Amino acid sequence: MSQVTATPLASTENLLLEYIYKLERHRHGRSACRIRLSLLQSMNRREHHIRAALSTFDGLIRRLKGQVFALSNTDIVVIFKDVALDEVQAALIKLRFLFDDDPMLMHEDDENHPPFIEWYVVDKDYQTLLRMAQSLVNEDIERRTQDKARTEEATTAPLRQKRRDPLTPALLAKLQTALMGADLANMMRRQAICAVVGQAPPQPLFYELFFSIGELQETLLPNVGLDSSPWLFQELTETLDYRVLSLLNRHDDRSLSGDVSINLNVQTLLSQDFLAFDDGVKSNRRGTIVIELQKVDIFADLNAFLFARDFARERGYRICIDGVTVDSLPFIERGRLGIDLLKLAWDASLVEGKLPDGSLLADYVRKCGPSRTILCRCDAANAIGVGQSVGITLFQGRHVEQMLATETQRQRGGPAASARRRP
Amino acid sequence: MQPSPRDPGGPEIVTQEHLLLDAAERVGRIRDGRMAVHLHLSRLRPQNRQEGYLRVAGRMLEPMVSTYRGQIFLLTNSDIVFLVNQPSPIELRDHIHRLRGLFAKDPLANDDSGDGLDLFCTIYDLTFDYDSFIAMVKEALAEARTRVRSPHATDLKALDANGLSVVLERLTMLDAAPFVRRQSAITLGGGGHAEVLFQEFFVSVSDLQKAIAPDINLLANRWMFQHLSATLDRRLLEAMRRLRLTRAPPAMHLNLNIPSLSDPAFQGLEQSLPDGVGLGIEVQILDVLADSRAFFEAKAKLKERGRHLVIDGLNEATLTFMEVGRTGADLFKLDWTPEMQEPHRRDAILNALKHVDPAKLLLARCDSEAAIAWGMDHGVQKFQGRYIEAMLAATTMGVCDKAAACTLAQCTNRHGVITGPLRTECGNNLMLDTPPAMRTPKRKTPS
């Protein structure tokens, strides 16, 4: 039972701690401040106050000069590059203005009073900062355990088996707030979309960049199934869109080199953030960027999709419809939608080579275009064979990654290297 | 307190119109070779001039405008004005053409108002047209001033995750029956008769919104609403089980999410259904796509039990771009909009209608005689909507012994509810629940 505390429910604190660990080698030129909203009167720290306070740092996050952590005790920790000091100071002035009628701020000059804002120079105060983060994690765990004990008392004997709670709107709201401040760079994954013809080694065409939802879930809400509500999940992806765009906007980010695809929502394509991203992309690069749109998002507002599609194509991007399954395949005609690529998810029933209405999968692929149909989620070898048997030439998935790795190893003389390994 | 920027006594706000006037006056000194283009995007239909669309439109012009050392102004009323210096006429025409294409769905983009005047855009060659250009700019500025000073009184908040959480909580204790509405669908038979095919029962979102979240627009965020609708399903099913009508309609239709069909409440409703009363389930196309396997499984089960399956909420675009016929549904509901009768949509509509069997098509949201006339002209035989409700009420009043005490509006409203004061006010509930025999609406003879 004591292990329960090892996986705390909410983990902005954990994220902060993890971030501070990572900072150890990049301490120089960074500062941090902790804004003690928890010391304000309770009427001054309702949710909308916290949200207003957080939003003063939006610019900082967007320009990637800092990270903001909204703690569960309502405090905010901001860690930023010193170049952004003026910006942070300006935000703090705005924030003080928000709460200037609170006794906490009225007595701020009083030496006996705890400061509203604690300052840290990361280089010098690294250990203090680390200790603070550690104690925050402990406090949070304690609070959670107490909450949990209370709810467990209230309900019947809890089941031992790990069942994930469904994602609720309240949890989604928390998650969205946490995501706005979190650095998701380490959750970004890439997977190759490859041409696999016959027995020839796979040829990567482009790489899909995506956030690992599994990891996101484990880090932020380990006991919650993020996919329990398709619609709340869809809403979550809109938040993720903004994070992926801001990550890719980073000029020092090399993930955008080479041909890539990114997952976005139709509404995101029409947003200021996308236009800013588009600004940063060299015109000759656009043709190598594929935008993946979910089928439900496309059909939710076809007129918005048609508008966004025309714009994106005009700018030179290519478009791929994602999330298509063998069951939804009959409804979707890639050509009619004016989309460049279609991603079909692998499913064991594909072995039968038929759509739900009995028509042949091979006919569908021929009509859709063999070089425009991607079979994704190919986690096992047979997926490639089945796909090839109906004319598909493009594949993505764990098995494809494995094939690529084997191929790389072979080119480097891999088998010989492994033979040299000692038993 | 600082004076609000919208306070009439407050400081003047620098709008795009001000900047435009500045630029226009500067250009006035050297007019030669300068062109100005005014895109009248404010004349687009509201659904075609969403903020994102305008943003994108502005963006599409940027490269050309910067090539010809110009400027773009996004005006308060959604119009776009841009200035360019000695542009290539071909390039200018091309860009306007591409923008026009982006808005091709809107009649504005291809309407020339009959007299050759282009309503979509006005091009000013400032060498000659400077005075009329500056007059237009001044007028735009004056209009913007009044616009900024009279902001919209009440803008509802869009439903976000926090708001949804609150709404769901309020819904847990709510009896939905007062918010349940019903609407009849009719089919035109032979011999000039029309009869009620079924009654659809649904939760009125706008009335519910007024009651539990008057400051929130429950429909503003599609995903949030989709999530909410699962709870609305449960409330509707509960209310339906307690439904007491004096006479059951020939069939009852419910608008449900596919997962709700496995809810015990749905099975309970099926069991309590009176003999001889049909049951139809209406689903959204989005729900079909979200989990097509679940849809096909549900369809098989419904068919086994003789239930009808309806695809709801179709429009020209969904019919055009999606193979809806492959759902194998019994009925397809196309939402009527007045744009459907516009001449420039004719080919697109005919093309869209090709994909469905007209015998399985129902024209929904018919709120005018024009809707019925359009439907009949296009081979549609099934109709639903406010206009049909009024027709039914009028027919009822023609035969009801208590009709003298009522107005048509009262009778229509009382038809729409299943409980509450509106219903008890009616002197003849049996009449209210009995579908009247109707004459087929007459088609207007073209003059």
mmCIF file of C-alpha atoms in Angstrom, chain A residues 40-282:
data_model
loop_
_atom_site.group_PDB
_atom_site.id
_atom_site.type_symbol
_atom_site.label_atom_id
_atom_site.label_comp_id
_atom_site.label_asym_id
_atom_site.label_seq_id
_atom_site.Cartn_x
_atom_site.Cartn_y
_atom_site.Cartn_z
ATOM 1 C CA LEU A 40 -3.571 35.273 -0.487
ATOM 2 C CA GLN A 41 -6.992 35.304 1.075
ATOM 3 C CA SER A 42 -9.070 32.409 -0.184
ATOM 4 C CA MET A 43 -11.526 34.722 -1.908
ATOM 5 C CA ASN A 44 -8.618 35.987 -3.992
ATOM 6 C CA ARG A 45 -7.444 32.640 -5.199
ATOM 7 C CA ARG A 46 -10.414 31.184 -6.963
ATOM 8 C CA GLU A 47 -9.835 29.421 -10.211
ATOM 9 C CA HIS A 48 -10.335 32.472 -12.402
ATOM 10 C CA HIS A 49 -7.779 34.394 -10.357
ATOM 11 C CA ILE A 50 -5.229 31.672 -10.849
ATOM 12 C CA ARG A 51 -6.003 31.537 -14.535
ATOM 13 C CA ALA A 52 -5.648 35.308 -14.839
ATOM 14 C CA ALA A 53 -2.342 35.151 -12.977
ATOM 15 C CA LEU A 54 -1.080 32.370 -15.216
ATOM 16 C CA SER A 55 -2.064 34.175 -18.348
ATOM 17 C CA THR A 56 0.317 37.037 -17.534
ATOM 18 C CA PHE A 57 3.108 34.619 -18.450
ATOM 19 C CA ASP A 58 1.607 33.468 -21.730
ATOM 20 C CA GLY A 59 3.993 35.560 -23.807
ATOM 21 C CA LEU A 60 6.977 34.175 -21.972
ATOM 22 C CA ILE A 61 5.937 30.602 -22.649
ATOM 23 C CA ARG A 62 5.077 31.288 -26.234
ATOM 24 C CA ARG A 63 8.483 32.742 -26.935
ATOM 25 C CA LEU A 64 10.009 29.797 -25.086
ATOM 26 C CA LYS A 65 11.938 31.962 -22.718
ATOM 27 C CA GLY A 66 10.516 30.261 -19.679
ATOM 28 C CA GLN A 67 8.461 27.550 -18.057
ATOM 29 C CA VAL A 68 5.514 28.101 -15.773
ATOM 30 C CA PHE A 69 4.265 25.591 -13.218
ATOM 31 C CA ALA A 70 0.870 25.994 -11.617
ATOM 32 C CA LEU A 71 1.153 24.061 -8.359
ATOM 33 C CA SER A 72 -1.744 22.325 -6.683
ATOM 34 C CA ASN A 73 -1.456 24.645 -3.658
ATOM 35 C CA THR A 74 -2.175 27.511 -6.154
ATOM 36 C CA ASP A 75 1.404 28.851 -6.042
ATOM 37 C CA ILE A 76 3.080 29.520 -9.359
ATOM 38 C CA VAL A 77 6.724 28.816 -10.125
ATOM 39 C CA VAL A 78 8.320 30.533 -13.107
ATOM 40 C CA ILE A 79 11.744 29.501 -14.354
ATOM 41 C CA PHE A 80 13.132 31.664 -17.115
ATOM 42 C CA LYS A 81 16.186 32.750 -19.035
ATOM 43 C CA ASP A 82 17.691 35.949 -17.660
ATOM 44 C CA VAL A 83 17.161 37.678 -20.996
ATOM 45 C CA ALA A 84 13.473 37.605 -20.110
ATOM 46 C CA LEU A 85 13.928 39.255 -16.719
ATOM 47 C CA ASP A 86 12.300 42.507 -17.817
ATOM 48 C CA GLU A 87 9.400 40.612 -19.238
ATOM 49 C CA VAL A 88 8.931 38.667 -16.002
ATOM 50 C CA GLN A 89 9.149 41.859 -13.970
ATOM 51 C CA ALA A 90 6.483 43.393 -16.178
ATOM 52 C CA ALA A 91 4.264 40.348 -15.710
ATOM 53 C CA LEU A 92 4.753 40.548 -11.941
ATOM 54 C CA ILE A 93 3.704 44.187 -11.913
ATOM 55 C CA LYS A 94 0.544 43.197 -13.704
ATOM 56 C CA LEU A 95 0.032 40.361 -11.279
ATOM 57 C CA ARG A 96 0.534 42.572 -8.242
ATOM 58 C CA PHE A 97 -2.026 44.910 -9.715
ATOM 59 C CA LEU A 98 -4.478 41.996 -9.934
ATOM 60 C CA PHE A 99 -4.216 41.318 -6.216
ATOM 61 C CA ASP A 100 -3.294 44.702 -4.806
ATOM 62 C CA ASP A 101 -6.252 44.789 -2.448
ATOM 63 C CA ASP A 102 -5.158 41.621 -0.665
ATOM 64 C CA PRO A 103 -3.621 42.122 2.831
ATOM 65 C CA MET A 104 -0.700 39.960 1.701
ATOM 66 C CA LEU A 105 0.342 42.632 -0.780
ATOM 67 C CA MET A 106 -0.611 45.569 1.340
ATOM 68 C CA HIS A 107 1.912 44.434 3.972
ATOM 69 C CA GLU A 108 4.545 43.372 1.520
ATOM 70 C CA ASP A 109 7.101 45.894 2.729
ATOM 71 C CA ASP A 110 6.804 44.618 6.264
ATOM 72 C CA GLU A 111 9.944 42.579 7.024
ATOM 73 C CA ASN A 112 8.161 40.218 9.364
ATOM 74 C CA HIS A 113 5.859 39.227 6.597
ATOM 75 C CA PRO A 114 6.734 36.359 4.245
ATOM 76 C CA PRO A 115 7.479 37.700 0.756
ATOM 77 C CA PHE A 116 4.786 37.406 -1.901
ATOM 78 C CA ILE A 117 7.471 36.530 -4.427
ATOM 79 C CA GLU A 118 10.509 34.374 -3.681
ATOM 80 C CA TRP A 119 13.453 34.840 -5.997
ATOM 81 C CA TYR A 120 16.109 32.321 -7.011
ATOM 82 C CA VAL A 121 19.200 32.685 -9.149
ATOM 83 C CA VAL A 122 19.339 29.155 -10.505
ATOM 84 C CA ASP A 123 23.128 28.955 -10.684
ATOM 85 C CA LYS A 124 23.689 30.130 -7.116
ATOM 86 C CA ASP A 125 20.538 28.864 -5.414
ATOM 87 C CA TYR A 126 20.257 25.529 -7.212
ATOM 88 C CA GLN A 127 20.218 23.429 -4.041
ATOM 89 C CA THR A 128 17.605 25.654 -2.361
ATOM 90 C CA LEU A 129 15.461 25.464 -5.459
ATOM 91 C CA LEU A 130 15.804 21.689 -5.589
ATOM 92 C CA ARG A 131 14.865 21.365 -1.926
ATOM 93 C CA MET A 132 11.872 23.577 -2.448
ATOM 94 C CA ALA A 133 10.676 21.421 -5.357
ATOM 95 C CA GLN A 134 11.222 18.237 -3.363
ATOM 96 C CA SER A 135 9.261 19.518 -0.418
ATOM 97 C CA LEU A 136 6.488 20.641 -2.775
ATOM 98 C CA VAL A 137 6.282 17.103 -4.164
ATOM 99 C CA ASN A 138 6.090 15.691 -0.637
ATOM 100 C CA GLU A 139 3.454 18.173 0.455
ATOM 101 C CA ASP A 140 1.428 17.354 -2.597
ATOM 102 C CA ILE A 141 1.684 13.604 -2.012
ATOM 103 C CA GLU A 142 0.629 14.092 1.581
ATOM 104 C CA ARG A 143 -2.360 16.124 0.536
ATOM 105 C CA ARG A 144 -3.324 13.580 -2.091
ATOM 106 C CA THR A 145 -2.952 10.664 0.285
ATOM 107 C CA GLN A 146 -5.187 12.420 2.786
ATOM 108 C CA ASP A 147 -7.753 13.160 0.099
ATOM 109 C CA LYS A 148 -7.562 9.616 -1.094
ATOM 110 C CA ALA A 149 -7.912 8.175 2.397
ATOM 111 C CA ARG A 150 -10.934 10.379 2.889
ATOM 112 C CA THR A 151 -12.623 9.261 -0.298
ATOM 113 C CA GLU A 152 -11.707 5.643 0.345
ATOM 114 C CA GLU A 153 -13.326 5.816 3.733
ATOM 115 C CA ALA A 154 -16.399 7.239 2.130
ATOM 116 C CA THR A 155 -16.704 4.574 -0.526
ATOM 117 C CA THR A 156 -16.713 0.817 -0.251
ATOM 118 C CA ALA A 157 -13.509 -1.200 -0.147
ATOM 119 C CA PRO A 158 -11.431 -0.121 -3.112
ATOM 120 C CA LEU A 159 -10.517 -2.647 -5.749
ATOM 121 C CA ARG A 160 -6.869 -3.507 -5.987
ATOM 122 C CA GLN A 161 -6.815 -3.933 -9.738
ATOM 123 C CA LYS A 162 -5.567 -0.915 -11.657
ATOM 124 C CA ARG A 163 -8.508 0.517 -13.448
ATOM 125 C CA ARG A 164 -8.155 3.914 -14.982
ATOM 126 C CA ASP A 165 -10.676 6.558 -14.086
ATOM 127 C CA PRO A 166 -12.444 8.196 -16.987
ATOM 128 C CA LEU A 167 -11.293 11.614 -18.076
ATOM 129 C CA THR A 168 -13.750 14.189 -16.753
ATOM 130 C CA PRO A 169 -14.141 17.798 -17.898
ATOM 131 C CA ALA A 170 -12.710 18.951 -14.556
ATOM 132 C CA LEU A 171 -9.584 16.836 -15.063
ATOM 133 C CA LEU A 172 -9.352 18.007 -18.648
ATOM 134 C CA ALA A 173 -9.394 21.622 -17.495
ATOM 135 C CA LYS A 174 -6.538 20.903 -15.089
ATOM 136 C CA LEU A 175 -4.651 19.070 -17.767
ATOM 137 C CA GLN A 176 -5.043 21.927 -20.212
ATOM 138 C CA THR A 177 -3.661 24.360 -17.639
ATOM 139 C CA ALA A 178 -0.748 22.037 -16.866
ATOM 140 C CA LEU A 179 0.006 21.594 -20.556
ATOM 141 C CA MET A 180 0.166 25.315 -21.186
ATOM 142 C CA GLY A 181 3.110 25.588 -18.834
ATOM 143 C CA ALA A 182 4.832 22.267 -19.387
ATOM 144 C CA ASP A 183 7.825 21.681 -21.603
ATOM 145 C CA LEU A 184 6.723 18.799 -23.773
ATOM 146 C CA ALA A 185 9.884 18.555 -25.833
ATOM 147 C CA ASN A 186 10.875 15.327 -24.154
ATOM 148 C CA MET A 187 7.523 13.765 -25.002
ATOM 149 C CA MET A 188 7.866 14.427 -28.691
ATOM 150 C CA ARG A 189 8.327 11.278 -30.729
ATOM 151 C CA ARG A 190 8.948 10.642 -34.378
ATOM 152 C CA GLN A 191 8.030 7.687 -36.483
ATOM 153 C CA ALA A 192 8.893 7.065 -40.119
ATOM 154 C CA ILE A 193 6.418 6.604 -42.930
ATOM 155 C CA CYS A 194 8.227 4.266 -45.294
ATOM 156 C CA ALA A 195 7.829 2.810 -48.717
ATOM 157 C CA VAL A 196 8.162 -0.957 -48.377
ATOM 158 C CA VAL A 197 8.174 -2.736 -51.681
ATOM 159 C CA GLY A 198 8.661 -6.490 -51.842
ATOM 160 C CA GLN A 199 11.578 -7.587 -49.743
ATOM 161 C CA ALA A 200 13.558 -4.382 -50.247
ATOM 162 C CA PRO A 201 14.552 -2.469 -47.117
ATOM 163 C CA PRO A 202 12.126 0.309 -46.071
ATOM 164 C CA GLN A 203 12.686 3.746 -47.591
ATOM 165 C CA PRO A 204 11.628 6.571 -45.250
ATOM 166 C CA LEU A 205 9.497 9.219 -47.011
ATOM 167 C CA PHE A 206 8.761 11.454 -44.062
ATOM 168 C CA TYR A 207 8.554 11.356 -40.292
ATOM 169 C CA GLU A 208 5.460 11.940 -38.197
ATOM 170 C CA LEU A 209 6.107 14.118 -35.150
ATOM 171 C CA PHE A 210 3.715 13.512 -32.277
ATOM 172 C CA PHE A 211 3.399 13.686 -28.526
ATOM 173 C CA SER A 212 3.451 10.323 -26.835
ATOM 174 C CA ILE A 213 -0.021 10.236 -25.315
ATOM 175 C CA GLY A 214 0.941 7.233 -23.205
ATOM 176 C CA GLU A 215 3.784 9.136 -21.632
ATOM 177 C CA LEU A 216 1.725 12.274 -21.228
ATOM 178 C CA GLN A 217 -0.846 10.213 -19.408
ATOM 179 C CA GLU A 218 1.711 8.511 -17.174
ATOM 180 C CA THR A 219 3.351 11.798 -16.254
ATOM 181 C CA LEU A 220 0.362 14.026 -15.764
ATOM 182 C CA LEU A 221 -2.626 11.827 -14.918
ATOM 183 C CA PRO A 222 -1.395 8.281 -14.348
ATOM 184 C CA ASN A 223 -4.726 6.955 -13.112
ATOM 185 C CA VAL A 224 -6.863 8.420 -15.841
ATOM 186 C CA GLY A 225 -7.627 6.977 -19.238
ATOM 187 C CA LEU A 226 -7.230 9.948 -21.566
ATOM 188 C CA ASP A 227 -9.061 8.122 -24.337
ATOM 189 C CA SER A 228 -12.123 7.335 -22.226
ATOM 190 C CA SER A 229 -14.094 10.118 -23.911
ATOM 191 C CA PRO A 230 -13.340 10.600 -27.600
ATOM 192 C CA TRP A 231 -14.709 14.137 -27.481
ATOM 193 C CA LEU A 232 -12.779 15.349 -24.470
ATOM 194 C CA PHE A 233 -9.708 13.816 -26.046
ATOM 195 C CA GLN A 234 -10.400 15.698 -29.247
ATOM 196 C CA GLU A 235 -10.586 18.911 -27.224
ATOM 197 C CA LEU A 236 -7.282 18.014 -25.586
ATOM 198 C CA THR A 237 -5.646 17.676 -28.985
ATOM 199 C CA GLU A 238 -6.450 21.325 -29.691
ATOM 200 C CA THR A 239 -4.381 22.288 -26.657
ATOM 201 C CA LEU A 240 -1.612 19.986 -27.842
ATOM 202 C CA ASP A 241 -1.685 21.647 -31.274
ATOM 203 C CA TYR A 242 -0.561 24.932 -29.787
ATOM 204 C CA ARG A 243 2.212 23.217 -27.890
ATOM 205 C CA VAL A 244 3.499 21.417 -30.956
ATOM 206 C CA LEU A 245 3.444 24.610 -33.015
ATOM 207 C CA SER A 246 5.343 26.558 -30.389
ATOM 208 C CA LEU A 247 7.892 23.748 -30.065
ATOM 209 C CA LEU A 248 8.413 23.646 -33.810
ATOM 210 C CA ASN A 249 8.698 27.413 -33.909
ATOM 211 C CA ARG A 250 11.843 27.139 -31.876
ATOM 212 C CA HIS A 251 14.585 28.019 -34.249
ATOM 213 C CA ASP A 252 17.079 25.818 -32.505
ATOM 214 C CA ASP A 253 14.754 22.859 -32.827
ATOM 215 C CA ARG A 254 16.059 20.395 -35.338
ATOM 216 C CA SER A 255 13.041 18.119 -35.370
ATOM 217 C CA LEU A 256 11.639 20.074 -38.281
ATOM 218 C CA SER A 257 14.568 19.269 -40.496
ATOM 219 C CA GLY A 258 13.800 16.599 -43.055
ATOM 220 C CA ASP A 259 10.330 15.821 -44.329
ATOM 221 C CA VAL A 260 7.819 15.657 -41.515
ATOM 222 C CA SER A 261 4.133 15.397 -40.739
ATOM 223 C CA ILE A 262 2.355 16.991 -37.807
ATOM 224 C CA ASN A 263 -1.090 16.410 -36.349
ATOM 225 C CA LEU A 264 -3.326 19.448 -36.196
ATOM 226 C CA ASN A 265 -6.997 20.381 -35.970
ATOM 227 C CA VAL A 266 -8.826 22.300 -38.684
ATOM 228 C CA GLN A 267 -9.452 25.226 -36.341
ATOM 229 C CA THR A 268 -5.740 25.381 -35.537
ATOM 230 C CA LEU A 269 -4.959 25.844 -39.233
ATOM 231 C CA LEU A 270 -7.059 29.013 -39.131
ATOM 232 C CA SER A 271 -5.432 30.336 -35.956
ATOM 233 C CA GLN A 272 -2.872 33.030 -35.357
ATOM 234 C CA ASP A 273 -0.500 30.410 -33.971
ATOM 235 C CA PHE A 274 -0.484 28.510 -37.232
ATOM 236 C CA LEU A 275 0.111 31.680 -39.222
ATOM 237 C CA ALA A 276 3.052 32.428 -36.936
ATOM 238 C CA PHE A 277 4.356 28.909 -37.522
ATOM 239 C CA ASP A 278 3.860 29.349 -41.255
ATOM 240 C CA ASP A 279 5.904 32.554 -41.046
ATOM 241 C CA GLY A 280 8.804 30.617 -39.613
ATOM 242 C CA VAL A 281 8.777 27.945 -42.302
ATOM 243 C CA LYS A 282 10.871 28.671 -45.341
#
